[in-house]
């Protein structure tokens, strides 16, 4: 992965009309559609502060067509207004004449929020920048701007028009959040302080197993500790028997188990599996050893011995990355493993990074997010990078830097 994109420091921003792609997609209350967590909206503040001398037009999405939380961006604009220094207005249009007139009318020091970009069906396609530069969305909006700024790291693994089409036609820069996110990942991948330990858990095993393979192959990780359902995949691959309900809940994981098998055959000594588990029993928790898993019940957390072993390894590490919880932290009694890991990371002086919606959300609940070096706003995009994949939106920024240079 290359990192030679331009940043806001490379551009003269005064009097410029700037198209700012954010990812301020927020979880909404299903009953009222009110924003439940405005973390991603607040994370736009450093970039907005850097653009005070220009005219800023924000383009973002909320959910996707067909979902109950596919709403307009009006509420997001109100939260932005409360949290940034500029005057913020909202227009209920994305690329039509009303939006274009509003863009022409804004002044230096103002922010205009356009409506949900996914209202335009063209945004829901994925293709090359060259192709998507020909969409109506890009053709109608691009001529109104001097500069495109991408601060939407959490969506950077998508090749959609608002992410790859605009940088094909406009000089482009990474925003401050994008810079921070990419800077942390660059450090992890190219120059980690050692030993470097990764802790992977959670339920989305198909996202996590490829990461494990890549970080071991590239030597970004010295140790990999597994919890959650990721641990269950590695246990299956090492021929341990799970209980019936765990097996049933995992579903068809043949591909992941095959990959885990391949990983274990090459890197067995660098992978640490849990040796005990918190098992659900009559609605409560009992601690069981690894060899008792097959007797049934659901293994919903790593056990105390594993949590202590994992903590010991974290304490001896200089780089610690965690994605996905160790257990079903949402259920009383099964948060312990995840809590111990996060608190040990918070106490450590190592370079500590966490990512993944669930794990980052829980770190927020524990109020320890600011004691970690970096909390990623993204799950999928960070994991794709750690799995060694290129992110289309970043590739587009790099190509734009080569094509247009600094301005
Ligand atoms: P993240 O968003 O942090 O990347 P995932 O989305 O992959 O994490 O997984 C989060 C979910 O994993 C949580 O809802 C949690 O309840 C579930 N989970 C964690 N450990 C287990 C487990 N041992 N068994 C079943 N589900 C688990
Ligand atoms: Mg998740």
Short mmCIF file of C-alpha atoms and ligand atoms in Angstrom, two decimals:
data_model
loop_
_atom_site.label_atom_id
_atom_site.label_comp_id
_atom_site.label_asym_id
_atom_site.label_seq_id
_atom_site.Cartn_x
_atom_site.Cartn_y
_atom_site.Cartn_z
CA UNK A 1 0.00 0.00 0.00
CA UNK A 2 1.32 3.41 -0.96
CA UNK A 3 0.71 6.48 1.13
CA UNK A 4 1.69 9.32 -1.22
CA UNK A 5 -1.53 11.30 -1.25
CA UNK A 6 -1.61 15.04 -0.63
CA UNK A 7 -2.95 16.66 2.54
CA UNK A 8 -4.55 20.02 3.37
CA UNK A 9 -1.07 21.44 4.08
CA UNK A 10 -0.28 21.07 0.37
CA UNK A 11 -3.01 23.49 -0.72
CA UNK A 12 -3.80 27.17 -0.57
CA UNK A 13 -7.32 27.07 0.90
CA UNK A 14 -8.34 30.72 1.10
CA UNK A 15 -11.27 31.63 -1.18
CA UNK A 16 -11.50 28.08 -2.48
CA UNK A 17 -14.75 26.17 -2.95
CA UNK A 18 -14.09 22.79 -1.42
CA UNK A 19 -16.08 19.58 -1.79
CA UNK A 20 -15.62 17.69 1.48
CA UNK A 21 -16.63 14.01 1.47
CA UNK A 22 -17.30 12.95 5.06
CA UNK A 23 -18.59 9.70 6.49
CA UNK A 24 -20.98 10.97 9.15
CA UNK A 25 -23.25 7.96 8.85
CA UNK A 26 -24.70 7.62 12.37
CA UNK A 27 -26.63 4.96 14.28
CA UNK A 28 -30.25 6.14 14.59
CA UNK A 29 -32.90 5.24 17.13
CA UNK A 30 -35.21 2.87 15.21
CA UNK A 31 -38.37 4.41 16.70
CA UNK A 32 -37.62 8.14 16.38
CA UNK A 33 -34.78 8.16 13.79
CA UNK A 34 -32.85 10.47 16.16
CA UNK A 35 -29.05 10.25 16.09
CA UNK A 36 -27.82 7.97 18.91
CA UNK A 37 -24.07 8.54 18.59
CA UNK A 38 -22.59 11.66 17.03
CA UNK A 39 -18.95 10.50 17.33
CA UNK A 40 -18.32 10.46 13.59
CA UNK A 41 -19.86 13.91 13.14
CA UNK A 42 -17.64 15.35 15.88
CA UNK A 43 -14.62 13.69 14.25
CA UNK A 44 -15.04 16.08 11.28
CA UNK A 45 -14.12 19.08 13.46
CA UNK A 46 -10.33 19.17 12.84
CA UNK A 47 -10.86 19.23 9.07
CA UNK A 48 -13.59 21.87 9.25
CA UNK A 49 -11.30 24.00 11.46
CA UNK A 50 -8.61 23.79 8.77
CA UNK A 51 -11.03 24.97 6.11
CA UNK A 52 -12.20 28.16 7.86
CA UNK A 53 -10.92 30.39 5.08
CA UNK A 54 -12.70 28.55 2.32
CA UNK A 55 -16.24 27.68 1.26
CA UNK A 56 -17.05 24.14 2.33
CA UNK A 57 -19.69 21.85 0.86
CA UNK A 58 -20.19 18.59 2.75
CA UNK A 59 -21.22 15.46 0.92
CA UNK A 60 -22.02 12.34 2.93
CA UNK A 61 -24.37 9.40 3.24
CA UNK A 62 -26.65 7.95 5.88
CA UNK A 63 -27.32 4.22 5.58
CA UNK A 64 -28.45 2.96 2.18
CA UNK A 65 -31.67 2.79 0.12
CA UNK A 66 -34.18 0.28 1.43
CA UNK A 67 -33.17 0.58 5.09
CA UNK A 68 -35.25 2.20 7.84
CA UNK A 69 -32.40 4.55 8.76
CA UNK A 70 -31.91 5.87 5.19
CA UNK A 71 -32.70 9.49 6.05
CA UNK A 72 -31.79 12.99 4.93
CA UNK A 73 -28.69 14.72 6.32
CA UNK A 74 -30.63 17.53 8.01
CA UNK A 75 -30.07 16.26 11.56
CA UNK A 76 -26.39 15.71 10.84
CA UNK A 77 -26.16 19.34 9.69
CA UNK A 78 -27.66 20.49 13.00
CA UNK A 79 -25.06 18.51 14.97
CA UNK A 80 -22.31 19.99 12.79
CA UNK A 81 -23.68 23.48 13.42
CA UNK A 82 -23.42 22.95 17.20
CA UNK A 83 -19.86 21.69 16.94
CA UNK A 84 -17.99 23.75 14.40
CA UNK A 85 -17.04 27.40 14.10
CA UNK A 86 -18.62 27.99 10.69
CA UNK A 87 -22.22 28.88 9.93
CA UNK A 88 -23.80 25.65 8.65
CA UNK A 89 -26.77 25.36 6.31
CA UNK A 90 -28.50 22.36 4.77
CA UNK A 91 -30.06 21.95 1.34
CA UNK A 92 -32.53 19.17 0.61
CA UNK A 93 -30.93 18.32 -2.72
CA UNK A 94 -27.71 16.67 -3.88
CA UNK A 95 -27.02 17.61 -7.49
CA UNK A 96 -30.12 19.38 -8.81
CA UNK A 97 -30.48 23.12 -9.54
CA UNK A 98 -31.31 23.94 -5.89
CA UNK A 99 -28.11 22.32 -4.64
CA UNK A 100 -26.02 23.92 -7.39
CA UNK A 101 -27.41 27.37 -6.68
CA UNK A 102 -26.79 26.93 -2.94
CA UNK A 103 -23.19 25.94 -3.71
CA UNK A 104 -22.71 29.08 -5.84
CA UNK A 105 -24.16 31.21 -3.04
CA UNK A 106 -22.00 30.16 -0.09
CA UNK A 107 -19.26 32.43 1.21
CA UNK A 108 -15.88 31.99 2.84
CA UNK A 109 -16.23 30.64 6.36
CA UNK A 110 -19.53 28.90 5.63
CA UNK A 111 -20.45 25.23 5.41
CA UNK A 112 -23.24 23.87 3.24
CA UNK A 113 -24.43 20.29 3.85
CA UNK A 114 -25.89 18.57 0.79
CA UNK A 115 -28.49 15.84 1.18
CA UNK A 116 -27.76 12.09 1.38
CA UNK A 117 -25.51 11.28 -1.60
CA UNK A 118 -27.02 7.79 -1.81
CA UNK A 119 -30.31 9.41 -2.92
CA UNK A 120 -28.55 9.47 -6.30
CA UNK A 121 -28.75 5.97 -7.72
CA UNK A 122 -25.38 6.46 -9.46
CA UNK A 123 -23.67 6.60 -6.08
CA UNK A 124 -24.72 3.03 -5.39
CA UNK A 125 -22.56 1.66 -8.24
CA UNK A 126 -18.93 0.66 -7.82
CA UNK A 127 -16.50 1.22 -10.68
CA UNK A 128 -13.26 2.94 -11.71
CA UNK A 129 -12.72 6.67 -11.16
CA UNK A 130 -12.61 7.20 -14.90
CA UNK A 131 -16.04 5.60 -15.39
CA UNK A 132 -17.64 7.23 -12.36
CA UNK A 133 -16.31 10.66 -13.37
CA UNK A 134 -18.88 10.39 -16.16
CA UNK A 135 -21.86 10.03 -13.82
CA UNK A 136 -24.28 12.94 -13.67
CA UNK A 137 -23.45 13.36 -9.99
CA UNK A 138 -19.79 14.08 -10.71
CA UNK A 139 -20.32 15.91 -14.02
CA UNK A 140 -22.82 18.34 -12.50
CA UNK A 141 -21.01 19.05 -9.24
CA UNK A 142 -17.28 18.88 -10.05
CA UNK A 143 -17.17 22.12 -12.17
CA UNK A 144 -18.37 24.10 -9.12
CA UNK A 145 -15.31 23.18 -7.02
CA UNK A 146 -11.62 24.02 -6.79
CA UNK A 147 -10.65 21.14 -4.54
CA UNK A 148 -11.93 17.75 -3.37
CA UNK A 149 -11.13 16.67 0.21
CA UNK A 150 -11.77 13.12 1.36
CA UNK A 151 -12.17 12.66 5.11
CA UNK A 152 -14.41 9.59 4.81
CA UNK A 153 -11.98 6.89 5.92
CA UNK A 154 -14.80 4.62 7.06
CA UNK A 155 -16.11 4.40 3.48
CA UNK A 156 -12.71 4.34 1.77
CA UNK A 157 -13.03 0.65 0.87
CA UNK A 158 -15.83 1.52 -1.57
CA UNK A 159 -15.28 2.52 -5.21
CA UNK A 160 -18.27 4.84 -5.48
CA UNK A 161 -18.65 8.07 -7.45
CA UNK A 162 -18.32 10.42 -4.48
CA UNK A 163 -15.09 8.66 -3.47
CA UNK A 164 -13.31 7.89 -6.74
CA UNK A 165 -15.16 9.96 -9.39
CA UNK A 166 -14.46 13.45 -8.01
CA UNK A 167 -10.72 12.94 -7.45
CA UNK A 168 -10.47 11.89 -11.11
CA UNK A 169 -11.51 15.41 -12.12
CA UNK A 170 -10.40 17.62 -9.21
CA UNK A 171 -7.15 18.28 -7.32
CA UNK A 172 -7.59 16.27 -4.13
CA UNK A 173 -6.38 15.98 -0.58
CA UNK A 174 -6.89 13.71 2.42
CA UNK A 175 -8.62 15.47 5.33
CA UNK A 176 -7.30 15.50 8.91
CA UNK A 177 -9.23 12.44 10.08
CA UNK A 178 -8.18 10.50 6.99
CA UNK A 179 -4.57 11.54 7.66
CA UNK A 180 -4.77 10.37 11.28
CA UNK A 181 -6.36 7.06 10.35
CA UNK A 182 -3.89 6.34 7.55
CA UNK A 183 -0.96 7.54 9.66
CA UNK A 184 -1.81 5.05 12.41
CA UNK A 185 -2.16 2.19 9.95
CA UNK A 186 1.04 3.12 8.14
CA UNK A 187 2.88 2.99 11.45
CA UNK A 188 1.33 -0.42 12.21
CA UNK A 189 2.21 -1.88 8.85
CA UNK A 190 5.57 -0.37 8.07
CA UNK A 191 7.31 0.35 11.30
CA UNK A 192 5.66 -1.16 14.38
CA UNK A 193 7.45 -0.97 17.73
CA UNK A 194 8.03 -4.58 18.82
CA UNK A 195 6.80 -6.88 20.03
CA UNK A 196 3.62 -6.16 18.13
CA UNK A 197 0.46 -7.93 19.30
CA UNK A 198 -2.90 -8.17 17.54
CA UNK A 199 -6.07 -9.23 19.33
CA UNK A 200 -8.88 -10.26 17.05
CA UNK A 201 -12.38 -11.25 18.07
CA UNK A 202 -16.01 -10.52 17.37
CA UNK A 203 -18.54 -12.20 15.15
CA UNK A 204 -17.50 -11.12 11.65
CA UNK A 205 -14.96 -13.89 11.21
CA UNK A 206 -14.84 -13.52 7.43
CA UNK A 207 -13.30 -10.03 7.89
CA UNK A 208 -10.86 -11.01 10.62
CA UNK A 209 -9.28 -14.26 9.37
CA UNK A 210 -7.75 -12.65 6.21
CA UNK A 211 -6.26 -9.92 8.44
CA UNK A 212 -4.57 -12.57 10.59
CA UNK A 213 -3.03 -14.19 7.54
CA UNK A 214 -1.66 -10.91 6.18
CA UNK A 215 -0.25 -9.47 9.40
CA UNK A 216 1.58 -12.72 10.10
CA UNK A 217 2.89 -13.02 6.53
CA UNK A 218 4.10 -9.40 6.43
CA UNK A 219 5.48 -9.69 10.00
CA UNK A 220 3.40 -6.67 11.09
CA UNK A 221 2.32 -8.91 13.98
CA UNK A 222 4.61 -10.89 16.27
CA UNK A 223 1.69 -12.38 18.21
CA UNK A 224 -1.97 -12.87 17.39
CA UNK A 225 -4.42 -13.47 20.24
CA UNK A 226 -7.88 -14.66 19.26
CA UNK A 227 -11.20 -14.38 21.08
CA UNK A 228 -14.91 -14.23 20.25
CA UNK A 229 -16.02 -16.33 17.31
CA UNK A 230 -12.61 -15.89 15.68
CA UNK A 231 -11.23 -18.13 18.45
CA UNK A 232 -13.89 -20.72 17.65
CA UNK A 233 -12.71 -20.86 14.02
CA UNK A 234 -9.12 -21.46 15.14
CA UNK A 235 -10.26 -24.06 17.67
CA UNK A 236 -12.13 -25.92 14.93
CA UNK A 237 -9.06 -25.71 12.70
CA UNK A 238 -6.93 -27.20 15.46
CA UNK A 239 -9.43 -30.05 15.85
CA UNK A 240 -10.97 -29.00 19.14
CA UNK A 241 -14.63 -29.80 19.44
CA UNK A 242 -17.12 -27.02 20.06
CA UNK A 243 -20.51 -27.42 21.70
CA UNK A 244 -23.56 -28.02 19.54
CA UNK A 245 -25.07 -24.55 19.96
CA UNK A 246 -21.74 -22.86 19.15
CA UNK A 247 -21.47 -24.99 16.01
CA UNK A 248 -25.01 -24.13 14.97
CA UNK A 249 -24.55 -20.40 15.59
CA UNK A 250 -21.33 -20.25 13.59
CA UNK A 251 -23.13 -21.58 10.50
CA UNK A 252 -21.09 -22.52 7.45
CA UNK A 253 -17.55 -21.41 8.14
CA UNK A 254 -15.77 -23.99 5.95
CA UNK A 255 -13.73 -21.34 4.12
CA UNK A 256 -12.61 -19.59 7.30
CA UNK A 257 -11.64 -22.89 8.93
CA UNK A 258 -9.60 -23.83 5.85
CA UNK A 259 -7.82 -20.47 5.99
CA UNK A 260 -7.25 -20.86 9.73
CA UNK A 261 -5.80 -24.31 9.07
CA UNK A 262 -3.35 -22.85 6.57
CA UNK A 263 -2.44 -20.06 9.03
CA UNK A 264 -1.88 -22.53 11.89
CA UNK A 265 0.31 -24.79 9.80
CA UNK A 266 2.65 -21.88 9.04
CA UNK A 267 2.50 -19.73 12.17
CA UNK A 268 1.29 -21.93 15.05
CA UNK A 269 3.77 -20.53 17.56
CA UNK A 270 2.72 -16.94 16.97
CA UNK A 271 -0.99 -17.59 17.60
CA UNK A 272 -2.45 -17.73 21.10
CA UNK A 273 -5.79 -19.48 21.56
CA UNK A 274 -7.89 -19.06 24.71
CA UNK A 275 -7.46 -21.91 27.20
CA UNK A 276 -10.70 -21.34 29.07
CA UNK A 277 -14.13 -19.83 28.45
CA UNK A 278 -17.08 -18.18 30.10
CA UNK A 279 -19.94 -20.47 29.23
CA UNK A 280 -23.64 -19.65 29.35
CA UNK A 281 -25.48 -21.92 31.78
CA UNK A 282 -29.06 -21.38 33.01
CA UNK A 283 -28.82 -17.74 32.02
CA UNK A 284 -25.64 -17.26 34.11
CA UNK A 285 -21.91 -17.75 33.54
CA UNK A 286 -19.74 -20.72 34.43
CA UNK A 287 -16.01 -21.00 33.75
CA UNK A 288 -14.93 -24.03 31.75
CA UNK A 289 -11.65 -25.38 30.43
CA UNK A 290 -11.05 -25.76 26.71
CA UNK A 291 -11.68 -29.50 26.71
CA UNK A 292 -15.15 -29.04 28.25
CA UNK A 293 -16.45 -26.92 25.35
CA UNK A 294 -17.85 -29.90 23.48
CA UNK A 295 -20.22 -30.72 26.35
CA UNK A 296 -22.59 -28.04 25.13
CA UNK A 297 -23.62 -24.54 26.15
CA UNK A 298 -22.49 -21.40 24.38
CA UNK A 299 -18.96 -20.10 24.90
CA UNK A 300 -19.73 -16.39 25.16
CA UNK A 301 -16.46 -15.03 26.53
CA UNK A 302 -12.84 -15.96 27.08
CA UNK A 303 -12.22 -17.25 30.62
CA UNK A 304 -10.22 -15.59 33.44
CA UNK A 305 -7.03 -17.58 32.76
CA UNK A 306 -7.06 -16.58 29.09
CA UNK A 307 -7.82 -12.95 29.98
CA UNK A 308 -4.83 -12.93 32.36
CA UNK A 309 -2.56 -14.59 29.77
CA UNK A 310 -3.65 -12.11 27.09
CA UNK A 311 -3.10 -9.19 29.48
CA UNK A 312 0.41 -10.41 30.26
CA UNK A 313 1.25 -10.47 26.55
CA UNK A 314 -0.27 -6.99 26.07
CA UNK A 315 1.81 -5.63 28.96
CA UNK A 316 4.99 -6.92 27.32
CA UNK A 317 4.12 -5.48 23.88
CA UNK A 318 5.11 -2.15 22.36
CA UNK A 319 2.35 -2.18 19.74
CA UNK A 320 -1.15 -3.49 20.48
CA UNK A 321 -4.01 -3.59 17.98
CA UNK A 322 -7.47 -4.89 18.81
CA UNK A 323 -10.50 -5.38 16.61
CA UNK A 324 -13.69 -7.17 17.64
CA UNK A 325 -14.70 -8.04 21.24
CA UNK A 326 -13.54 -11.13 23.17
CA UNK A 327 -17.11 -12.00 24.12
CA UNK A 328 -20.76 -11.03 24.02
CA UNK A 329 -20.08 -7.87 26.03
CA UNK A 330 -23.71 -6.79 25.53
CA UNK A 331 -24.85 -9.60 27.86
CA UNK A 332 -24.37 -9.23 31.65
CA UNK A 333 -21.44 -11.29 32.89
CA UNK A 334 -19.88 -11.81 29.46
CA UNK A 335 -18.17 -8.42 29.15
CA UNK A 336 -15.25 -9.39 31.42
CA UNK A 337 -12.78 -10.64 28.81
CA UNK A 338 -13.23 -7.62 26.55
CA UNK A 339 -13.10 -5.22 29.50
CA UNK A 340 -9.84 -6.69 30.85
CA UNK A 341 -8.19 -6.48 27.42
CA UNK A 342 -9.29 -2.88 26.83
CA UNK A 343 -8.29 -1.75 30.32
CA UNK A 344 -4.87 -3.37 29.99
CA UNK A 345 -4.43 -1.59 26.65
CA UNK A 346 -5.47 1.72 28.23
CA UNK A 347 -2.87 1.31 31.01
CA UNK A 348 -0.08 0.39 28.62
CA UNK A 349 2.43 2.88 27.21
CA UNK A 350 2.51 0.99 23.92
CA UNK A 351 1.20 2.27 20.57
CA UNK A 352 -2.41 1.13 21.02
CA UNK A 353 -5.03 1.05 18.27
CA UNK A 354 -8.56 -0.29 18.26
CA UNK A 355 -11.07 -0.54 15.44
CA UNK A 356 -14.42 -2.09 14.70
CA UNK A 357 -17.79 -0.57 15.51
CA UNK A 358 -18.59 -2.87 18.40
CA UNK A 359 -15.21 -2.77 20.13
CA UNK A 360 -14.78 0.99 19.66
CA UNK A 361 -18.34 1.54 20.92
CA UNK A 362 -17.60 -0.47 24.07
CA UNK A 363 -14.34 1.44 24.65
CA UNK A 364 -16.48 4.59 24.52
CA UNK A 365 -18.86 3.16 27.13
CA UNK A 366 -15.87 2.35 29.38
CA UNK A 367 -14.56 5.94 28.89
CA UNK A 368 -11.10 4.76 27.94
CA UNK A 369 -11.02 5.80 24.28
CA UNK A 370 -8.77 8.81 24.97
CA UNK A 371 -6.21 6.64 26.78
CA UNK A 372 -5.56 4.70 23.60
CA UNK A 373 -3.23 6.03 20.90
CA UNK A 374 -5.83 5.76 18.16
CA UNK A 375 -9.46 4.67 17.93
CA UNK A 376 -10.44 4.09 14.35
CA UNK A 377 -13.82 5.39 13.20
CA UNK A 378 -13.91 2.51 10.74
CA UNK A 379 -14.31 -1.22 10.96
CA UNK A 380 -14.27 -2.51 7.38
CA UNK A 381 -11.79 -0.02 5.92
CA UNK A 382 -9.17 -0.56 8.61
CA UNK A 383 -9.48 -4.35 8.36
CA UNK A 384 -9.19 -4.22 4.55
CA UNK A 385 -5.92 -2.31 4.87
CA UNK A 386 -4.59 -4.64 7.53
CA UNK A 387 -5.55 -7.53 5.24
CA UNK A 388 -3.26 -5.98 2.62
CA UNK A 389 -5.98 -4.74 0.29
CA UNK A 390 -5.85 -1.39 -1.47
CA UNK A 391 -8.64 1.02 -0.63
CA UNK A 392 -10.15 2.45 -3.84
CA UNK A 393 -10.71 5.89 -2.30
CA UNK A 394 -7.04 6.13 -1.24
CA UNK A 395 -5.80 4.86 -4.59
CA UNK A 396 -7.95 7.60 -6.17
CA UNK A 397 -6.35 10.27 -3.94
CA UNK A 398 -2.88 9.06 -4.88
CA UNK A 399 -3.74 9.07 -8.60
CA UNK A 400 -5.20 12.57 -8.25
CA UNK A 401 -2.00 13.80 -6.57
CA UNK A 402 0.01 12.48 -9.54
CA UNK A 403 -2.37 14.00 -12.08
CA UNK A 404 -2.93 17.46 -10.58
CA UNK A 405 -0.12 17.97 -8.05
CA UNK A 406 -0.32 20.69 -5.38
CA UNK A 407 -2.25 23.90 -5.92
P1 LIG B 1 -16.40 -5.24 15.66
O1 LIG B 1 -17.60 -4.40 15.21
O2 LIG B 1 -15.79 -4.73 16.91
O3 LIG B 1 -15.40 -5.44 14.56
P2 LIG B 1 -17.89 -7.66 15.11
O4 LIG B 1 -18.92 -6.86 14.40
O5 LIG B 1 -17.06 -8.59 14.30
O6 LIG B 1 -16.96 -6.72 15.99
O7 LIG B 1 -18.59 -8.55 16.23
C1 LIG B 1 -19.29 -7.98 17.31
C2 LIG B 1 -20.23 -8.99 17.91
O8 LIG B 1 -19.54 -10.19 18.23
C3 LIG B 1 -20.84 -8.52 19.21
O9 LIG B 1 -22.20 -8.22 19.00
C4 LIG B 1 -20.65 -9.69 20.17
O10 LIG B 1 -21.81 -10.00 20.90
C5 LIG B 1 -20.27 -10.84 19.24
N1 LIG B 1 -19.44 -11.84 19.91
C6 LIG B 1 -18.27 -11.65 20.54
N2 LIG B 1 -17.83 -12.80 21.11
C7 LIG B 1 -18.73 -13.75 20.83
C8 LIG B 1 -18.86 -15.13 21.14
N3 LIG B 1 -17.94 -15.75 21.86
N4 LIG B 1 -19.95 -15.79 20.69
C9 LIG B 1 -20.90 -15.14 19.98
N5 LIG B 1 -20.83 -13.84 19.64
C10 LIG B 1 -19.77 -13.15 20.06
MG1 LIG B 2 -19.37 -4.85 14.23
#
